[in-house]
Tab-separated table of C-alpha atoms in Angstrom:
chain	number	residue	atom	x	y	z
A	16	UNK	CA	-28.545	3.447	3.819
A	17	UNK	CA	-25.982	2.132	6.276
A	18	UNK	CA	-22.608	0.754	5.192
A	19	UNK	CA	-23.631	-2.669	6.508
A	20	UNK	CA	-26.596	-3.026	4.146
A	21	UNK	CA	-24.693	-2.530	0.913
A	22	UNK	CA	-21.520	-3.685	-0.790
A	23	UNK	CA	-18.570	-2.688	1.433
A	24	UNK	CA	-16.614	0.187	-0.051
A	25	UNK	CA	-13.574	2.192	1.013
A	26	UNK	CA	-12.136	5.371	-0.426
A	27	UNK	CA	-9.108	7.623	-0.629
A	28	UNK	CA	-9.734	11.114	0.777
A	29	UNK	CA	-7.492	13.922	-0.448
A	30	UNK	CA	-7.440	17.495	-1.767
A	31	UNK	CA	-6.723	17.787	-4.527
A	32	UNK	CA	-7.350	14.136	-5.311
A	33	UNK	CA	-4.294	13.608	-7.465
A	34	UNK	CA	-3.736	10.456	-9.477
A	35	UNK	CA	-3.348	7.719	-6.879
A	36	UNK	CA	-2.339	4.071	-7.230
A	37	UNK	CA	-4.574	3.045	-4.322
A	38	UNK	CA	-7.657	2.255	-6.476
A	39	UNK	CA	-5.478	0.166	-8.808
A	40	UNK	CA	-4.081	-1.814	-5.875
A	41	UNK	CA	-7.360	-2.412	-4.060
A	42	UNK	CA	-9.381	-3.218	-7.184
A	43	UNK	CA	-6.718	-5.799	-8.096
A	44	UNK	CA	-7.153	-7.507	-4.727
A	45	UNK	CA	-10.952	-7.334	-4.867
A	46	UNK	CA	-10.889	-9.099	-8.256
A	47	UNK	CA	-8.219	-11.578	-7.193
A	48	UNK	CA	-10.140	-12.757	-4.128
A	49	UNK	CA	-13.604	-12.480	-5.655
A	50	UNK	CA	-14.752	-9.969	-3.064
A	51	UNK	CA	-17.809	-7.869	-3.835
A	52	UNK	CA	-16.501	-4.472	-2.761
A	53	UNK	CA	-15.452	-1.081	-4.030
A	54	UNK	CA	-12.778	1.595	-3.694
A	55	UNK	CA	-13.077	5.170	-4.941
A	56	UNK	CA	-11.382	8.566	-4.712
A	57	UNK	CA	-13.158	11.335	-2.800
A	58	UNK	CA	-11.886	14.878	-3.395
A	59	UNK	CA	-12.741	16.630	-0.117
A	60	UNK	CA	-11.495	20.158	0.666
A	61	UNK	CA	-10.144	20.892	4.160
A	62	UNK	CA	-13.281	22.769	5.207
A	63	UNK	CA	-15.433	19.725	4.431
A	64	UNK	CA	-13.144	17.029	5.809
A	65	UNK	CA	-14.463	16.851	9.383
A	66	UNK	CA	-18.089	16.500	8.276
A	67	UNK	CA	-17.156	13.853	5.716
A	68	UNK	CA	-15.260	11.485	7.990
A	69	UNK	CA	-17.553	11.980	10.987
A	70	UNK	CA	-20.308	10.673	8.698
A	71	UNK	CA	-18.144	8.211	6.779
A	72	UNK	CA	-20.530	5.266	7.127
A	73	UNK	CA	-23.493	7.425	6.082
A	74	UNK	CA	-21.564	8.268	2.932
A	75	UNK	CA	-21.443	4.516	2.273
A	76	UNK	CA	-17.908	3.653	3.390
A	77	UNK	CA	-16.551	1.074	5.833
A	78	UNK	CA	-13.200	2.866	5.975
A	79	UNK	CA	-10.785	5.091	4.122
A	80	UNK	CA	-7.254	6.009	3.250
A	81	UNK	CA	-6.302	9.589	3.995
A	82	UNK	CA	-3.688	11.577	2.102
A	83	UNK	CA	-2.429	15.161	1.887
A	84	UNK	CA	-3.500	17.516	3.420
A	85	UNK	CA	-5.757	15.598	5.816
A	86	UNK	CA	-3.463	13.161	7.672
A	87	UNK	CA	-2.913	15.265	10.794
A	88	UNK	CA	-6.576	16.307	11.004
A	89	UNK	CA	-7.638	12.664	10.688
A	90	UNK	CA	-5.559	11.876	13.760
A	91	UNK	CA	-7.452	14.510	15.777
A	92	UNK	CA	-10.927	13.431	14.661
A	93	UNK	CA	-10.588	9.673	15.218
A	94	UNK	CA	-9.430	7.197	17.867
A	95	UNK	CA	-5.774	6.659	16.851
A	96	UNK	CA	-3.567	3.715	17.778
A	97	UNK	CA	-0.008	4.001	19.118
A	98	UNK	CA	1.516	4.020	15.633
A	99	UNK	CA	-0.625	6.880	14.373
A	100	UNK	CA	0.055	8.898	17.531
A	101	UNK	CA	3.802	8.317	17.311
A	102	UNK	CA	3.965	9.233	13.631
A	103	UNK	CA	1.693	12.224	14.197
A	104	UNK	CA	-0.537	11.356	11.256
A	105	UNK	CA	-3.212	8.831	10.265
A	106	UNK	CA	-3.464	7.344	6.783
A	107	UNK	CA	-6.002	4.538	7.355
A	108	UNK	CA	-9.453	4.772	8.969
A	109	UNK	CA	-11.697	1.876	9.960
A	110	UNK	CA	-14.663	1.127	12.187
A	111	UNK	CA	-14.571	-0.920	15.367
A	112	UNK	CA	-18.235	-1.114	16.241
A	113	UNK	CA	-19.465	2.470	16.049
A	114	UNK	CA	-16.015	3.928	16.765
A	115	UNK	CA	-13.977	5.348	13.891
A	116	UNK	CA	-10.395	4.313	14.549
A	117	UNK	CA	-7.183	5.226	12.757
A	118	UNK	CA	-3.693	3.885	12.208
A	119	UNK	CA	-0.638	4.637	10.133
A	120	UNK	CA	0.261	1.760	7.825
A	121	UNK	CA	3.427	3.457	6.532
A	122	UNK	CA	5.154	1.791	9.497
A	123	UNK	CA	4.254	-1.777	8.514
A	124	UNK	CA	4.580	-0.896	4.825
A	125	UNK	CA	8.204	0.036	5.372
A	126	UNK	CA	9.019	-2.932	7.640
A	127	UNK	CA	7.050	-5.452	5.538
A	128	UNK	CA	8.843	-4.382	2.383
A	129	UNK	CA	12.244	-4.700	4.074
A	130	UNK	CA	11.406	-8.172	5.372
A	131	UNK	CA	10.593	-9.348	1.841
A	132	UNK	CA	13.334	-7.495	-0.045
A	133	UNK	CA	16.184	-8.084	2.410
A	134	UNK	CA	15.490	-10.884	4.916
A	135	UNK	CA	17.661	-10.578	8.021
A	136	UNK	CA	18.134	-6.829	7.608
A	137	UNK	CA	17.345	-6.339	11.299
A	138	UNK	CA	20.430	-8.178	12.555
A	139	UNK	CA	22.316	-4.879	12.624
A	140	UNK	CA	22.693	-2.654	15.681
A	141	UNK	CA	22.994	0.594	13.708
A	142	UNK	CA	20.751	2.198	11.103
A	143	UNK	CA	21.057	5.572	9.388
A	144	UNK	CA	17.874	7.457	8.441
A	145	UNK	CA	18.092	10.477	6.147
A	146	UNK	CA	15.439	13.167	6.695
A	147	UNK	CA	13.216	14.188	9.612
A	148	UNK	CA	9.757	14.638	8.049
A	149	UNK	CA	6.560	12.637	8.431
A	150	UNK	CA	7.874	9.616	6.536
A	151	UNK	CA	10.942	9.593	8.739
A	152	UNK	CA	8.790	9.350	11.865
A	153	UNK	CA	7.085	6.248	10.469
A	154	UNK	CA	10.455	4.672	9.621
A	155	UNK	CA	12.000	5.480	12.996
A	156	UNK	CA	8.980	4.094	14.862
A	157	UNK	CA	9.187	0.866	12.839
A	158	UNK	CA	12.899	0.474	13.514
A	159	UNK	CA	12.385	0.992	17.233
A	160	UNK	CA	9.581	-1.600	17.224
A	161	UNK	CA	11.922	-4.054	15.507
A	162	UNK	CA	14.586	-3.503	18.165
A	163	UNK	CA	17.310	-1.631	16.292
A	164	UNK	CA	19.611	-0.320	19.043
A	165	UNK	CA	20.880	2.915	17.473
A	166	UNK	CA	19.099	4.960	14.811
A	167	UNK	CA	21.292	7.782	13.524
A	168	UNK	CA	18.963	10.484	12.219
A	169	UNK	CA	20.599	12.870	9.753
A	170	UNK	CA	18.889	16.041	8.578
A	171	UNK	CA	19.998	19.290	6.981
A	172	UNK	CA	18.328	21.126	9.879
A	173	UNK	CA	19.754	19.732	13.091
A	174	UNK	CA	16.858	21.116	15.142
A	175	UNK	CA	14.342	18.854	13.364
A	176	UNK	CA	16.520	15.792	13.948
A	177	UNK	CA	16.826	16.741	17.613
A	178	UNK	CA	13.041	17.156	17.892
A	179	UNK	CA	12.488	13.598	16.640
A	180	UNK	CA	15.164	12.270	18.966
A	181	UNK	CA	13.425	14.006	21.870
A	182	UNK	CA	10.118	12.422	20.818
A	183	UNK	CA	11.379	8.853	20.401
A	184	UNK	CA	13.994	8.555	23.121
A	185	UNK	CA	17.546	7.385	23.588
A	186	UNK	CA	17.790	4.942	20.688
A	187	UNK	CA	17.539	7.858	18.209
A	188	UNK	CA	20.748	9.824	17.785
A	189	UNK	CA	20.483	13.178	15.959
A	190	UNK	CA	23.229	13.656	13.416
A	191	UNK	CA	24.434	16.624	11.393
A	192	UNK	CA	24.538	15.859	7.656
A	193	UNK	CA	28.277	16.501	7.748
A	194	UNK	CA	28.675	13.668	10.248
A	195	UNK	CA	27.321	10.940	7.950
A	196	UNK	CA	30.735	9.647	6.931
A	197	UNK	CA	31.527	8.860	10.565
A	198	UNK	CA	28.576	6.495	11.092
A	199	UNK	CA	28.130	4.865	7.659
A	200	UNK	CA	30.965	2.310	8.180
A	201	UNK	CA	28.993	0.608	10.985
A	202	UNK	CA	25.485	1.008	9.555
A	203	UNK	CA	23.742	-2.173	8.439
A	204	UNK	CA	20.818	-0.175	7.048
A	205	UNK	CA	20.615	3.167	5.228
A	206	UNK	CA	17.150	4.667	4.600
A	207	UNK	CA	16.365	7.722	2.494
A	208	UNK	CA	13.105	9.399	3.547
A	209	UNK	CA	13.845	12.709	1.787
A	210	UNK	CA	12.676	13.758	-1.688
A	211	UNK	CA	16.283	13.875	-2.911
A	212	UNK	CA	16.665	11.584	-5.925
A	213	UNK	CA	12.987	11.908	-6.841
A	214	UNK	CA	12.201	12.898	-10.427
A	215	UNK	CA	12.723	16.659	-10.702
A	216	UNK	CA	14.652	16.873	-7.402
A	217	UNK	CA	18.400	17.188	-6.767
A	218	UNK	CA	20.438	14.007	-6.443
A	219	UNK	CA	21.198	12.468	-3.062
A	220	UNK	CA	24.940	12.376	-2.502
A	221	UNK	CA	25.952	9.759	0.039
A	222	UNK	CA	29.297	7.954	0.217
A	223	UNK	CA	27.972	4.420	-0.307
A	224	UNK	CA	31.476	2.870	-0.431
A	225	UNK	CA	31.683	3.591	3.304
A	226	UNK	CA	28.848	1.153	4.063
A	227	UNK	CA	29.638	-2.446	5.087
A	228	UNK	CA	29.433	-4.991	2.258
A	229	UNK	CA	26.350	-6.622	3.816
A	230	UNK	CA	24.420	-3.379	4.354
A	231	UNK	CA	20.891	-2.802	3.035
A	232	UNK	CA	19.857	0.429	1.297
A	233	UNK	CA	16.188	1.509	1.254
A	234	UNK	CA	14.645	4.463	-0.560
A	235	UNK	CA	11.060	5.614	-0.007
A	236	UNK	CA	11.015	7.407	-3.384
A	237	UNK	CA	9.244	5.412	-6.131
A	238	UNK	CA	9.366	7.874	-9.037
A	239	UNK	CA	11.720	6.904	-10.579
A	240	UNK	CA	11.348	3.231	-9.698
A	241	UNK	CA	15.119	2.881	-9.384
A	242	UNK	CA	16.578	6.003	-7.827
A	243	UNK	CA	20.247	6.933	-8.305
A	244	UNK	CA	20.826	5.853	-4.685
A	245	UNK	CA	19.444	2.354	-5.303
A	246	UNK	CA	21.286	2.060	-8.622
A	247	UNK	CA	24.576	2.920	-6.927
A	248	UNK	CA	23.858	0.439	-4.128
A	249	UNK	CA	23.231	-2.335	-6.646
A	250	UNK	CA	26.516	-1.565	-8.389
A	251	UNK	CA	28.191	-2.178	-5.023
A	252	UNK	CA	26.303	-5.459	-4.659
A	253	UNK	CA	24.229	-4.235	-1.713
A	254	UNK	CA	20.672	-5.430	-1.132
A	255	UNK	CA	17.979	-2.817	-1.707
A	256	UNK	CA	14.326	-2.066	-0.907
A	257	UNK	CA	12.461	0.441	-3.077
A	258	UNK	CA	9.611	2.866	-2.488
A	259	UNK	CA	7.143	0.986	-4.668
A	260	UNK	CA	7.457	-2.076	-2.438
A	261	UNK	CA	6.608	0.073	0.581
A	262	UNK	CA	3.611	1.571	-1.261
A	263	UNK	CA	2.236	-1.908	-1.957
A	264	UNK	CA	2.858	-3.277	1.527
A	265	UNK	CA	1.319	-0.257	3.290
A	266	UNK	CA	-1.984	-1.015	1.526
A	267	UNK	CA	-2.258	-4.537	2.978
A	268	UNK	CA	-3.669	-3.789	6.418
A	269	UNK	CA	-6.304	-1.342	5.219
A	270	UNK	CA	-7.680	-3.922	2.805
A	271	UNK	CA	-7.748	-6.531	5.577
A	272	UNK	CA	-9.557	-4.184	7.976
A	273	UNK	CA	-12.193	-3.215	5.405
A	274	UNK	CA	-12.780	-6.430	3.475
A	275	UNK	CA	-11.812	-9.180	5.945
A	276	UNK	CA	-9.065	-10.808	3.883
A	277	UNK	CA	-5.335	-10.241	4.281
A	278	UNK	CA	-4.046	-9.766	0.716
A	279	UNK	CA	-0.681	-10.768	-0.697
A	280	UNK	CA	1.720	-8.441	-2.477
A	281	UNK	CA	2.450	-10.415	-5.645
A	282	UNK	CA	4.799	-9.937	-8.577
A	283	UNK	CA	1.716	-9.550	-10.782
A	284	UNK	CA	0.438	-6.636	-8.680
A	285	UNK	CA	3.848	-4.990	-8.697
A	286	UNK	CA	4.063	-5.320	-12.489
A	287	UNK	CA	0.602	-3.764	-12.814
A	288	UNK	CA	1.531	-0.718	-10.727
A	289	UNK	CA	4.954	-0.423	-12.397
A	290	UNK	CA	3.252	-0.271	-15.790
A	291	UNK	CA	0.907	2.435	-14.517
A	292	UNK	CA	3.794	4.476	-13.120
A	293	UNK	CA	5.747	4.184	-16.359
A	294	UNK	CA	2.714	5.146	-18.452
A	295	UNK	CA	2.082	8.293	-16.439
A	296	UNK	CA	5.732	9.295	-16.176
A	297	UNK	CA	5.926	9.377	-19.955
A	298	UNK	CA	2.881	11.662	-20.408
């Protein structure tokens, strides 16, 4: 049976298929808008991934989210857009006619969350991004798209920061971790893309008093909901954007591509996912 002749459904593909908030988010929107659709988790091992997505519609799906360890492979097996190519990974798959296309919605998830949490954040010329992994590439690409002039990229391993600078061009300035104090006083935005500050990980030590009083601090970590970095920023009176907001906003475009309705990130949805996070963090 083709995907077109049944209720439209999307899925999350991962291995292992750990507890994900994606079904919670998409089922909320399906109920809210009265859309007859579905969203499930598909645990697909690496050796079965290519067959699964090349026959995605035959499996009954109009699209999918892709998570670890399949994001890079998804890029190779689909027709990626500029964002997915720049980030080097695809997290959202959808059909355009018979063609299976891919994108990376972490970019718009990050930017969309900032726009809501800290309007006007992009009036700065300088941003500091901590970390040079996959999430960092999505953040850097988004900042370049938004027109930030200088993106100072700090990483413990200078070679990785240099590699990203080489990929993205002159607006990205690689920075040794020890050089952070020199650039923070002129940074209107500080973004943590590392796992530092996450539950079970070491703390992130950054001299927040060096930031301007109107700076914005963003953290991609969402467990805990308020990281030590965000808590310290709030004590200073700085505006913040948390990882949960990015998680919610990155789901928007996939839902729109699959189900034909652009959903809103509401306080009710956030409260629902917060409750789920708190329930599982206490077990």
